[in-house]
PDB file of C-alpha atoms and ligand atoms in Angstrom:
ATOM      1  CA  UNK A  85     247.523 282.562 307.750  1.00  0.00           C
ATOM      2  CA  UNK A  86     246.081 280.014 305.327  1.00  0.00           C
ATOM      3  CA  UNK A  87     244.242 276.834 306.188  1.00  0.00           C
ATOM      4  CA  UNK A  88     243.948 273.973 303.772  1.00  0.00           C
ATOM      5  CA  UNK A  89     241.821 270.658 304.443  1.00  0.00           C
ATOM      6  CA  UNK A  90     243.192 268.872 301.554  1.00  0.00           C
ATOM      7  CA  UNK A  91     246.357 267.691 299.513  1.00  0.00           C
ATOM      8  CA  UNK A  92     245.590 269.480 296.217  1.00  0.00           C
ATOM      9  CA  UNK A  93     245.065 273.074 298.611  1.00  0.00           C
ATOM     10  CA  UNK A  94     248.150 272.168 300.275  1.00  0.00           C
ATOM     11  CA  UNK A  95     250.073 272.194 296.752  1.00  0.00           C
ATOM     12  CA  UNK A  96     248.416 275.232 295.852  1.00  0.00           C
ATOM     13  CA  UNK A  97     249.068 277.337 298.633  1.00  0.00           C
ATOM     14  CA  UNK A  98     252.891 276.237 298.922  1.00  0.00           C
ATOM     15  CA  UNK A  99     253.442 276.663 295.525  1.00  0.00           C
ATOM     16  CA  UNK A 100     254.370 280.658 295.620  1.00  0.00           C
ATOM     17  CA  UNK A 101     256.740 279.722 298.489  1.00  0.00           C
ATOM     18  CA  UNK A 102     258.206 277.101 296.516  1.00  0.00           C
ATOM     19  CA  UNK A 103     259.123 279.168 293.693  1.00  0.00           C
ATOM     20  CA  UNK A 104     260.199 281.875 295.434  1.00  0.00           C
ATOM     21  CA  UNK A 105     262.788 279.447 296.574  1.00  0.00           C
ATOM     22  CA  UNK A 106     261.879 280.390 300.298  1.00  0.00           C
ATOM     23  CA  UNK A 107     262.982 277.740 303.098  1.00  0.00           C
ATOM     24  CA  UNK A 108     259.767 275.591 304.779  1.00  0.00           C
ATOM     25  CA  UNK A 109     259.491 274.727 308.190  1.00  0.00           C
ATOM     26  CA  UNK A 110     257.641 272.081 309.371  1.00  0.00           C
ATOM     27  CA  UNK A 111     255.784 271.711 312.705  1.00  0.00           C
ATOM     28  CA  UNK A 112     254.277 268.930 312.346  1.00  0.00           C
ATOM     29  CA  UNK A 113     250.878 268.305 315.392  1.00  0.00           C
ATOM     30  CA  UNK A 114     248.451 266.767 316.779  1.00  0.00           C
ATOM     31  CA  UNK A 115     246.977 269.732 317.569  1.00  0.00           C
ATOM     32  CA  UNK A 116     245.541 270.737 321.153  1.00  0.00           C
ATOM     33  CA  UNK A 117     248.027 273.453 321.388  1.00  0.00           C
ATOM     34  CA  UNK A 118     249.985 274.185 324.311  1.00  0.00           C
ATOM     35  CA  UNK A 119     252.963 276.232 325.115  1.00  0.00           C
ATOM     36  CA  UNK A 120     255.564 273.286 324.097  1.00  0.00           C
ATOM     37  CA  UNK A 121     253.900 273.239 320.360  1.00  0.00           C
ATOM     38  CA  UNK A 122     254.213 276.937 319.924  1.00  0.00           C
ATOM     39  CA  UNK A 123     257.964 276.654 321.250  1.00  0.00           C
ATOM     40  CA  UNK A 124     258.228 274.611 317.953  1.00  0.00           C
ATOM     41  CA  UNK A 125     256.594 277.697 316.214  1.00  0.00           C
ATOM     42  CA  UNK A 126     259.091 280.184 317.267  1.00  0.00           C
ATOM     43  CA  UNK A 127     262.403 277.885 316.215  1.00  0.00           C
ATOM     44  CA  UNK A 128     260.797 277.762 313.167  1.00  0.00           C
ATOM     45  CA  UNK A 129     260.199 281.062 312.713  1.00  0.00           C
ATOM     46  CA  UNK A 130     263.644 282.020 313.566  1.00  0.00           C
ATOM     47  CA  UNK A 131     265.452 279.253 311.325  1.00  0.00           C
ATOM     48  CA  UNK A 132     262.826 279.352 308.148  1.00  0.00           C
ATOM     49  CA  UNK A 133     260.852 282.067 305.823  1.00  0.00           C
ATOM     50  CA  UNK A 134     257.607 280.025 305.810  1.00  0.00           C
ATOM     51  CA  UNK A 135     255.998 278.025 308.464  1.00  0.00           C
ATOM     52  CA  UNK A 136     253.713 274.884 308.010  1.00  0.00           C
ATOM     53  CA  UNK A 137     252.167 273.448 311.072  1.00  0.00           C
ATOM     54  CA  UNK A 138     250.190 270.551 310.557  1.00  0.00           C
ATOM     55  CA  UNK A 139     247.153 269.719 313.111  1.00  0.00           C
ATOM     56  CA  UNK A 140     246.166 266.330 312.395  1.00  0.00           C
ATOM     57  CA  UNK A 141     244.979 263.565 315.335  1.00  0.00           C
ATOM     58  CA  UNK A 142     246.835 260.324 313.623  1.00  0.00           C
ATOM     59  CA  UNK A 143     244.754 256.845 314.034  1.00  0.00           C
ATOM     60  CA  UNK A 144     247.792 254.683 312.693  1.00  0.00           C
ATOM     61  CA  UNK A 145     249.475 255.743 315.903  1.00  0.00           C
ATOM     62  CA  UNK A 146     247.000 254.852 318.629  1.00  0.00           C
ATOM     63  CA  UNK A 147     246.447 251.015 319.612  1.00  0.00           C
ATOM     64  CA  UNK A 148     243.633 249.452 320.312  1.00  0.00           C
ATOM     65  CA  UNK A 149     242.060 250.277 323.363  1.00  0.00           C
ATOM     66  CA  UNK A 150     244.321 253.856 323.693  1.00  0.00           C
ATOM     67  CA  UNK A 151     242.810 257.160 323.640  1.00  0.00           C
ATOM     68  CA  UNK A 152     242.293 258.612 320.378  1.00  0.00           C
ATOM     69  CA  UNK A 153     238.733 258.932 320.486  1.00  0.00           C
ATOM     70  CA  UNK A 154     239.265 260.715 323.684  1.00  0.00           C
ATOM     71  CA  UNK A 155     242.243 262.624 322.118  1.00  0.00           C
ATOM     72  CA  UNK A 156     241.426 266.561 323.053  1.00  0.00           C
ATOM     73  CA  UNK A 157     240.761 268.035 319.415  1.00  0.00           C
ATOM     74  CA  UNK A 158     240.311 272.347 319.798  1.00  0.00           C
ATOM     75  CA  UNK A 159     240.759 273.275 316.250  1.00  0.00           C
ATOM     76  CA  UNK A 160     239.629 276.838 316.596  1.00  0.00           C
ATOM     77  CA  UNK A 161     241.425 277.705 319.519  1.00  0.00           C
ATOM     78  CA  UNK A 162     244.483 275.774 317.638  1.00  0.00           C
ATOM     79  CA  UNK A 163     243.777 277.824 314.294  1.00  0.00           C
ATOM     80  CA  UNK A 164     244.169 280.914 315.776  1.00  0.00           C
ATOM     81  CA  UNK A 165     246.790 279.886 318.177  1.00  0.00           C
ATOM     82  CA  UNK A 166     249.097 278.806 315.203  1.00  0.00           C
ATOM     83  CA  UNK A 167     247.849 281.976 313.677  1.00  0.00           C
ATOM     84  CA  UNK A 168     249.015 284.353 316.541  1.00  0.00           C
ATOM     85  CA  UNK A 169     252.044 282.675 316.441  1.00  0.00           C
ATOM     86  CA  UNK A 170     252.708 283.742 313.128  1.00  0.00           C
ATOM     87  CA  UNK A 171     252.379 280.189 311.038  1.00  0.00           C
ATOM     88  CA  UNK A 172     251.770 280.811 307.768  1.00  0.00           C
ATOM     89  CA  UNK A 173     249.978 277.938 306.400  1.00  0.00           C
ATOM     90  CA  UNK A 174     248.191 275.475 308.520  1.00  0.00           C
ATOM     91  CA  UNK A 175     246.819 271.949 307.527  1.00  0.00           C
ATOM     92  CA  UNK A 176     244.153 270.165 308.968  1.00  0.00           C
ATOM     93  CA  UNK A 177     243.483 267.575 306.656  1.00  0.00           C
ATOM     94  CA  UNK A 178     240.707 264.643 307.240  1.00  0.00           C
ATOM     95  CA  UNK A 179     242.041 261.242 308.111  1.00  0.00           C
ATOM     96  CA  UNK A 180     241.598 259.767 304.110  1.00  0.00           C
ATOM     97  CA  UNK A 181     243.620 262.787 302.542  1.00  0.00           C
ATOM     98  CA  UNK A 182     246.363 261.447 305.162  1.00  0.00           C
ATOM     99  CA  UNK A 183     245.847 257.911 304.577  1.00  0.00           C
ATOM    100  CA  UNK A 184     244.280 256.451 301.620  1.00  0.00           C
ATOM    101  CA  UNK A 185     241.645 253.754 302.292  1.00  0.00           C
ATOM    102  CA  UNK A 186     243.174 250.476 302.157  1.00  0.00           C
ATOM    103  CA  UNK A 187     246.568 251.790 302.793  1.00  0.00           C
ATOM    104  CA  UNK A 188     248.810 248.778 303.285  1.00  0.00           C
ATOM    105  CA  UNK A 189     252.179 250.664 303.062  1.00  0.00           C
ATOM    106  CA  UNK A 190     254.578 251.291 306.494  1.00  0.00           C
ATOM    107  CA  UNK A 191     257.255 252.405 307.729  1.00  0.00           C
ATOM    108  CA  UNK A 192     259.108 250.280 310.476  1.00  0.00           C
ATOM    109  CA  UNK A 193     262.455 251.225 311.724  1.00  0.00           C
ATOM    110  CA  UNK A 194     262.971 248.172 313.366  1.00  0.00           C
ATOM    111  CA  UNK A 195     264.420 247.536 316.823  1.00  0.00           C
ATOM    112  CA  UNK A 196     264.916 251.356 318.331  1.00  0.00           C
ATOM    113  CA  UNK A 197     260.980 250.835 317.704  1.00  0.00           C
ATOM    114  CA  UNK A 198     260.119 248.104 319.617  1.00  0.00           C
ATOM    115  CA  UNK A 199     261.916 248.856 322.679  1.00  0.00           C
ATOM    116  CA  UNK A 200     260.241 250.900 325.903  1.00  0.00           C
ATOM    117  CA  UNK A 201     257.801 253.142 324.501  1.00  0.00           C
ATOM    118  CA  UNK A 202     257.368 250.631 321.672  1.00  0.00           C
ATOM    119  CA  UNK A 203     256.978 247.722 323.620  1.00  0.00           C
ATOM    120  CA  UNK A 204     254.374 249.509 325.958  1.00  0.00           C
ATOM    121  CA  UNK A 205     252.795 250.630 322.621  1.00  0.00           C
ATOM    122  CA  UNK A 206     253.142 247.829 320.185  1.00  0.00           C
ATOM    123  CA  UNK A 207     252.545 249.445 316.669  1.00  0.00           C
ATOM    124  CA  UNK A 208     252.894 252.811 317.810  1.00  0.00           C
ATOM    125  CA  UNK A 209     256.038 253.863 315.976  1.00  0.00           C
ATOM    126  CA  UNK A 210     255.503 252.252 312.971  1.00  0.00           C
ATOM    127  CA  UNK A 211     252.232 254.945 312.836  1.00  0.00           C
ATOM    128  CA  UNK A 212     254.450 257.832 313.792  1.00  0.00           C
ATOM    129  CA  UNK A 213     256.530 257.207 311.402  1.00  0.00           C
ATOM    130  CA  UNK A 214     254.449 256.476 308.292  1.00  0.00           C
ATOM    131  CA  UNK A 215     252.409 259.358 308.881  1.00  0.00           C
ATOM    132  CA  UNK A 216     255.485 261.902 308.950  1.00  0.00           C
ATOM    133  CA  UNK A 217     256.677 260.273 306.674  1.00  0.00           C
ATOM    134  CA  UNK A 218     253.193 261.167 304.576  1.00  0.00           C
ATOM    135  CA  UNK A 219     253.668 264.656 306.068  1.00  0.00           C
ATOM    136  CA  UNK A 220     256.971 265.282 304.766  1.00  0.00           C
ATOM    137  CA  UNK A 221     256.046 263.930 301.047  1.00  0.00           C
ATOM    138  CA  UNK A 222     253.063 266.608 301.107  1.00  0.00           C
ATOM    139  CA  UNK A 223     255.079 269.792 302.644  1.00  0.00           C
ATOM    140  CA  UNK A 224     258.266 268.621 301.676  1.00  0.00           C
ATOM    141  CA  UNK A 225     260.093 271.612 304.295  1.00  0.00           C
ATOM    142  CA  UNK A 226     263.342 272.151 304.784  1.00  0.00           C
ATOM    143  CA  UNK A 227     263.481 271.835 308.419  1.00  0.00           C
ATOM    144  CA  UNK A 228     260.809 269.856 310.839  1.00  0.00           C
ATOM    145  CA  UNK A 229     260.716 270.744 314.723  1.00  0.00           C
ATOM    146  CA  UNK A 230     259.877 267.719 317.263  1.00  0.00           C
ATOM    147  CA  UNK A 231     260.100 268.519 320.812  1.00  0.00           C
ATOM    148  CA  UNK A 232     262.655 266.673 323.056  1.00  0.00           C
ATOM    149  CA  UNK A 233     259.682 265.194 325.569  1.00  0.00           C
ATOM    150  CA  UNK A 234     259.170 262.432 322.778  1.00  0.00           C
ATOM    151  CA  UNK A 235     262.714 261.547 322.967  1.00  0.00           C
ATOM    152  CA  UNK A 236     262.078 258.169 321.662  1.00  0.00           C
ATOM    153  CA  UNK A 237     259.566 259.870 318.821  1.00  0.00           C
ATOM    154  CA  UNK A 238     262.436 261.905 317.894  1.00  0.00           C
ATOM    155  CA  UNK A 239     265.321 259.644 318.001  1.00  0.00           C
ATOM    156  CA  UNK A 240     262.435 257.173 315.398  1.00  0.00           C
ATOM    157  CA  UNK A 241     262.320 260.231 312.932  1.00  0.00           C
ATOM    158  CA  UNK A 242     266.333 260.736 312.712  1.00  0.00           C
ATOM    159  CA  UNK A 243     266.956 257.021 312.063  1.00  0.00           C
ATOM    160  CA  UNK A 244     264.279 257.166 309.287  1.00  0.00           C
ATOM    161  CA  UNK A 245     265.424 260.469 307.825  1.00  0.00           C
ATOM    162  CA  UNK A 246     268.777 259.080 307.703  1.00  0.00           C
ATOM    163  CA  UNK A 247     268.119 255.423 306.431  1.00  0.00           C
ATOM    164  CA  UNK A 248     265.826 256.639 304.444  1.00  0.00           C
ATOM    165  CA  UNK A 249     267.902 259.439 302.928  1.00  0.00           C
ATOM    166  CA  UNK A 250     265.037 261.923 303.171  1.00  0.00           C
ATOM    167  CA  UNK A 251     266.255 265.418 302.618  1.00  0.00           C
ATOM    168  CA  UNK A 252     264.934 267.126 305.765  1.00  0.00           C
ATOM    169  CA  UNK A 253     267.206 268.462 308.835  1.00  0.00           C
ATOM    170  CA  UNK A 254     265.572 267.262 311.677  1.00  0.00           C
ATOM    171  CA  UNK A 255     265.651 269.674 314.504  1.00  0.00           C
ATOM    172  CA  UNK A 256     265.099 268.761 317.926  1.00  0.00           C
ATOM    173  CA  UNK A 257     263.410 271.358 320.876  1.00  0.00           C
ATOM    174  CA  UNK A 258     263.933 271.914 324.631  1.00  0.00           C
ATOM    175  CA  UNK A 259     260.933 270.283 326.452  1.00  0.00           C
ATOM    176  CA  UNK A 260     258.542 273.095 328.054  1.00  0.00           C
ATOM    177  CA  UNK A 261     257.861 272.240 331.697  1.00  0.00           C
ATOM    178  CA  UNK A 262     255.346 273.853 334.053  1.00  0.00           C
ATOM    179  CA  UNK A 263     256.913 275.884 336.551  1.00  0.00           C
ATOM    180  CA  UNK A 264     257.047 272.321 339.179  1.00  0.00           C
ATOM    181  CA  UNK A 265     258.695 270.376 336.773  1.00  0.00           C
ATOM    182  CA  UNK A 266     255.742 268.992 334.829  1.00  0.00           C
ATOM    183  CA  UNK A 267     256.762 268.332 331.153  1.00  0.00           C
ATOM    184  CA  UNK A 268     253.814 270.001 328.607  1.00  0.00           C
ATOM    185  CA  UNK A 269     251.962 267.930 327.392  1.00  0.00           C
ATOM    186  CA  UNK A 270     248.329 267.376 325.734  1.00  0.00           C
ATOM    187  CA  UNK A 271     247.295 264.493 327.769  1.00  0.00           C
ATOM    188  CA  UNK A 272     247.785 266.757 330.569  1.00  0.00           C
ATOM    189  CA  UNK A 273     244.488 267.680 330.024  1.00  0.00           C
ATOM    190  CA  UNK A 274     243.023 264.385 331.522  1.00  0.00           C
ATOM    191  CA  UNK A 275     244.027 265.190 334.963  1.00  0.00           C
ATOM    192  CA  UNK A 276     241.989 265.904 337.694  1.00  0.00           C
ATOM    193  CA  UNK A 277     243.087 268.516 340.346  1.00  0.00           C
ATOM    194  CA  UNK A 278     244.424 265.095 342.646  1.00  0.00           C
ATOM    195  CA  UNK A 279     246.259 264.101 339.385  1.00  0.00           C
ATOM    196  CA  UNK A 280     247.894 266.870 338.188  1.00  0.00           C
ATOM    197  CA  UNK A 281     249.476 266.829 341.228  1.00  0.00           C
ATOM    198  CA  UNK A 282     250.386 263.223 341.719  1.00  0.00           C
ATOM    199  CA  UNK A 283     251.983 263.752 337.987  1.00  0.00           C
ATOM    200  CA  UNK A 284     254.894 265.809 339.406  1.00  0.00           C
ATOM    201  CA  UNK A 285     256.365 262.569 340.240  1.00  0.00           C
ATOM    202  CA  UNK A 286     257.675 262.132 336.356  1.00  0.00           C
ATOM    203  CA  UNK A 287     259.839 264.924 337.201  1.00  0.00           C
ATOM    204  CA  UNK A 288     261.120 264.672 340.704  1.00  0.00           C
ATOM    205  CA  UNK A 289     261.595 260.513 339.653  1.00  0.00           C
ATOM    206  CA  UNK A 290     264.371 262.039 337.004  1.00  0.00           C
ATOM    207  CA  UNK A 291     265.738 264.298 339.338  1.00  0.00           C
ATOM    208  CA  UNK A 292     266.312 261.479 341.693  1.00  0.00           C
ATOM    209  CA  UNK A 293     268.237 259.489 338.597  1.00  0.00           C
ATOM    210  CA  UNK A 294     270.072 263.113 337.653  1.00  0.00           C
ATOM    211  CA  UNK A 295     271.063 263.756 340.952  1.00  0.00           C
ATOM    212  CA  UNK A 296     272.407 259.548 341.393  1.00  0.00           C
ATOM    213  CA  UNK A 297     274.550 259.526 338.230  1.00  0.00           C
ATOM    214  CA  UNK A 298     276.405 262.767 338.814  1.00  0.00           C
ATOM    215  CA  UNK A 299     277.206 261.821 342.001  1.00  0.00           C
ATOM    216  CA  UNK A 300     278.974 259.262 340.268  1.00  0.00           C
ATOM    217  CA  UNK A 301     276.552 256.208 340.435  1.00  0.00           C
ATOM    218  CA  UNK A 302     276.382 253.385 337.474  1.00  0.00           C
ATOM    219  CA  UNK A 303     273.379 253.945 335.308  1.00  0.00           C
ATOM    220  CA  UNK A 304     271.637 250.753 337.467  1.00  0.00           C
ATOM    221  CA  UNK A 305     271.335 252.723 340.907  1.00  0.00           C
ATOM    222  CA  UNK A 306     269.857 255.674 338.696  1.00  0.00           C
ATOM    223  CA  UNK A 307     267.406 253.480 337.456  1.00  0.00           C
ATOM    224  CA  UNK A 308     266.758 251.955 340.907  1.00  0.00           C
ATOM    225  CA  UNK A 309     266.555 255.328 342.675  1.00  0.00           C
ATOM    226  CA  UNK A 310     263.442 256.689 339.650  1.00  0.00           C
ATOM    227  CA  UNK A 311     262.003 253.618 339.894  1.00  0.00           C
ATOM    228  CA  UNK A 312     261.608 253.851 343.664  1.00  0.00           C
ATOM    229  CA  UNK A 313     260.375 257.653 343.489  1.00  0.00           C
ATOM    230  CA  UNK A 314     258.054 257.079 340.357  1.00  0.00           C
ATOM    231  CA  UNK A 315     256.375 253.358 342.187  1.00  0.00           C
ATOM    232  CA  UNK A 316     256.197 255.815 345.454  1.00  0.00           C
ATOM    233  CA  UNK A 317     253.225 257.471 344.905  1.00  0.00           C
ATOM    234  CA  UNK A 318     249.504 256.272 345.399  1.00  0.00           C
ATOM    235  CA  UNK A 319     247.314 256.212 341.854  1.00  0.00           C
ATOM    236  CA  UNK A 320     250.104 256.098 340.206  1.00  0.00           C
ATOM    237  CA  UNK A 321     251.227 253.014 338.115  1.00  0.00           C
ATOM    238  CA  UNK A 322     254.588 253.487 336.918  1.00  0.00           C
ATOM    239  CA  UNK A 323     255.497 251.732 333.304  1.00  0.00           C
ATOM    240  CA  UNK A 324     259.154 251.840 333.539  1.00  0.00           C
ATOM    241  CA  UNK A 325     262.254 253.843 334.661  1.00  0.00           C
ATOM    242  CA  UNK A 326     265.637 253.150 332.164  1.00  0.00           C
ATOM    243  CA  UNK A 327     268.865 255.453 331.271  1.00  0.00           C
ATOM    244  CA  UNK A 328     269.637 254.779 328.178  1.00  0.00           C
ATOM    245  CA  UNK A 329     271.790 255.985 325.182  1.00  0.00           C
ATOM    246  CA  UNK A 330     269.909 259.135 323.646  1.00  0.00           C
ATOM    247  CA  UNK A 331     270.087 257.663 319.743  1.00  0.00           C
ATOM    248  CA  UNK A 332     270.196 254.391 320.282  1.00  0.00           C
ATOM    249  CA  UNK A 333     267.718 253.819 323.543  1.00  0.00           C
ATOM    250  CA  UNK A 334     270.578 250.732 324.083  1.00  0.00           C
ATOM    251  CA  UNK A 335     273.093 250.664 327.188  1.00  0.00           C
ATOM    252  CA  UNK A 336     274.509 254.522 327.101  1.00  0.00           C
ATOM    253  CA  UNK A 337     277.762 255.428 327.595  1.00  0.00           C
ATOM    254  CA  UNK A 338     279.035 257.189 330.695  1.00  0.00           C
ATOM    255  CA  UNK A 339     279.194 260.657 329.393  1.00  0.00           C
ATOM    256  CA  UNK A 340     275.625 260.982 328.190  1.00  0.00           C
ATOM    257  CA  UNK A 341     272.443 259.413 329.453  1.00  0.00           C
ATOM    258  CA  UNK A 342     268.564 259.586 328.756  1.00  0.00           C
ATOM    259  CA  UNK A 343     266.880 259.097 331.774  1.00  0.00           C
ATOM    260  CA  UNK A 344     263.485 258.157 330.395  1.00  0.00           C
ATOM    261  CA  UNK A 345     260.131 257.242 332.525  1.00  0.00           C
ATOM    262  CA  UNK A 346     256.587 256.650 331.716  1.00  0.00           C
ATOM    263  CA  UNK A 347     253.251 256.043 334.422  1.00  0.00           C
ATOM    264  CA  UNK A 348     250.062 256.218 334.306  1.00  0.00           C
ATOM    265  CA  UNK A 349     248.300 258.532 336.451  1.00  0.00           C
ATOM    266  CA  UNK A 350     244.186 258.767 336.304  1.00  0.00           C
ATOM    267  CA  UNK A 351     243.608 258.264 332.418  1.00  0.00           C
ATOM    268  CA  UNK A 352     246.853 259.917 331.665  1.00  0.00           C
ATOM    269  CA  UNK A 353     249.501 257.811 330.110  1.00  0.00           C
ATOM    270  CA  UNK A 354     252.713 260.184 330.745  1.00  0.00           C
ATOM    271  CA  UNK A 355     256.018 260.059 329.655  1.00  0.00           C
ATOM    272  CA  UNK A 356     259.345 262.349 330.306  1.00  0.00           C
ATOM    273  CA  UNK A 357     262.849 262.641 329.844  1.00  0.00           C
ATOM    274  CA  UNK A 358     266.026 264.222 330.891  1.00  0.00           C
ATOM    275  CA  UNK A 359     269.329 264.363 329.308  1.00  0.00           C
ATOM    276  CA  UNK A 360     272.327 264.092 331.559  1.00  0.00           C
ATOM    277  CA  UNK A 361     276.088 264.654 330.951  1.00  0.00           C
ATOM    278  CA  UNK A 362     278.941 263.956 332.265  1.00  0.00           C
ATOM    279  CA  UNK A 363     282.749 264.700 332.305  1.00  0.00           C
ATOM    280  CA  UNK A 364     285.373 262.018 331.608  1.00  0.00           C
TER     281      UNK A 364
HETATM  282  O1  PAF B 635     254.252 264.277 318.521  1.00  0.00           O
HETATM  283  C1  PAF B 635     253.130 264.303 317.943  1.00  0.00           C
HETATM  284  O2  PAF B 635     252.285 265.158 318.190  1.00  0.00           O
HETATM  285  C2  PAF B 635     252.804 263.240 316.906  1.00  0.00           C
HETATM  286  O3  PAF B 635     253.341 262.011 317.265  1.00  0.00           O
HETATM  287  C3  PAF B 635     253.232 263.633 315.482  1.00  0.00           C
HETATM  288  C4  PAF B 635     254.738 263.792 315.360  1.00  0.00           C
HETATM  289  C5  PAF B 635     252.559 264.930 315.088  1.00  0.00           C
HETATM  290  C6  PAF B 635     252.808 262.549 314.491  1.00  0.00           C
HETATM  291  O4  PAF B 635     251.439 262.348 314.509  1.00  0.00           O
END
């Protein structure tokens, strides 16, 4: 595997791939590597010839007074995790080779940013999406991989690449959940023994909103039934409970619903997700 810290290594070490005319894919991080991330890995490895996996903590993403100071950075361990995994050129660059100083420039996608997630986290989209944005214009793949568990993150990137006419397929991944239902995630790693297990109530609050709508309920009770089971727990502060239309995050349909929730529990600001179908 190949590291590079910088743009102009970057370009150089893509540039045999490149004319060999072999397909990129992109995995693009924030490093702390878990078991989700290297799920992103292997559909990569299986769709592309090369694999890029950037490991990069992005400030324009974090709001005042969140936790990216705090934000678990393991760049060995992640280095030779990406290696193992068989990623063939890894980038870790420093925050100005991302971000010029003084950059003024943005990306906003407008209103499918400023709803849930980005009303909790005003800003926080707009950051996400300028910096993959960035990413893309320095790897330029073929094919990026975003896990499912940022539904909202994903659902941001697909309305850029598309308004934006960017020419990257966009390929979305299966959320990896602990074997209790606990969706993978780096800020997992805030949780105390106590927390960890007061977290499980992401899950078993979507359950409750699965297990409502294909009964046959209206998308309200759903939301009434997670809110009850995420708000039931002690030291935890749930943020909100909504089903909502999987591109959109408007009203959904019938047929197909997000159920999306977000707490806090200890220091941990979670969120989770579950798609749900149904017939007619
Ligand atoms: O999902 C993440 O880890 C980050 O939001 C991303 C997509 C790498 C952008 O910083």
């Amino acid at each position: 595997m190949r590291v590079a810290h910088s743009r102009s290594e970057l370009r150089t070490q893509l540039l045999d791939t490149r004319g060999s005319g072999s397909d990129i894919g992109f995995v693009p991080t924030m490093g702390a590597l878990h078991a989700g991330h290297l799920s992103l890995v292997r559909a990569a490895r299986d769709q592309c010839e090369t694999v890029v996996m950037s490991i990069f903590v992005n400030p324009l993403q974090f709001g005042p007074g969140e936790d990216f100071g705090a934000y678990p950075r393991r760049e060995q361990d992640d280095v030779e995790a990406a290696e193992a995994q068989g990623v063939d050129v890894a980038f870790l660059p420093s925050v100005e080779e991302v971000h010029p100083p003084g950059r003024t420039t943005s990306i906003d996608v407008g209103e499918l940013a400023s709803v849930l997630e980005g009303e909790f986290r005003p800003g926080h989209f707009a950051g996400v999406a300028t910096v993959v944005m960035t990413l893309f214009d320095l790897v330029q793949p073929d094919k990026a991989f975003f896990g499912q568990k940022d539904a909202q993150q994903l659902a941001v990137i697909r309305r850029m690449v598309r308004d934006l006419a960017v020419p990257v397929e966009i390929v979305g991944c299966p959320t990896v959940r602990e074997e209790d239902g606990l969706a993978l995630s780096s800020r997992n790693a805030y949780l105390s023994a106590t927390e960890r297990k007061r977290a499980m109530v992401l899950f078993r609050a979507l359950t409750a909103g699965k297990d409502r709508l294909l009964e046959g309920a209206e998308v309200e009770e759903a939301e009434g039934a997670m809110w009850s089971v995420l708000s039931s727990v002690d030291g935890v502060q749930a943020e909100y409970a909504r089903a909502v239309d999987p591109d959109t995050f408007r009203a959904p349909s019938r047929e197909r619903v997000l159920l999306v929730v977000a707490a806090r529990v200890g220091p941990a600001r979670l969120i989770d997700n579950l798609l749900v179908e149904r017939d007619e």
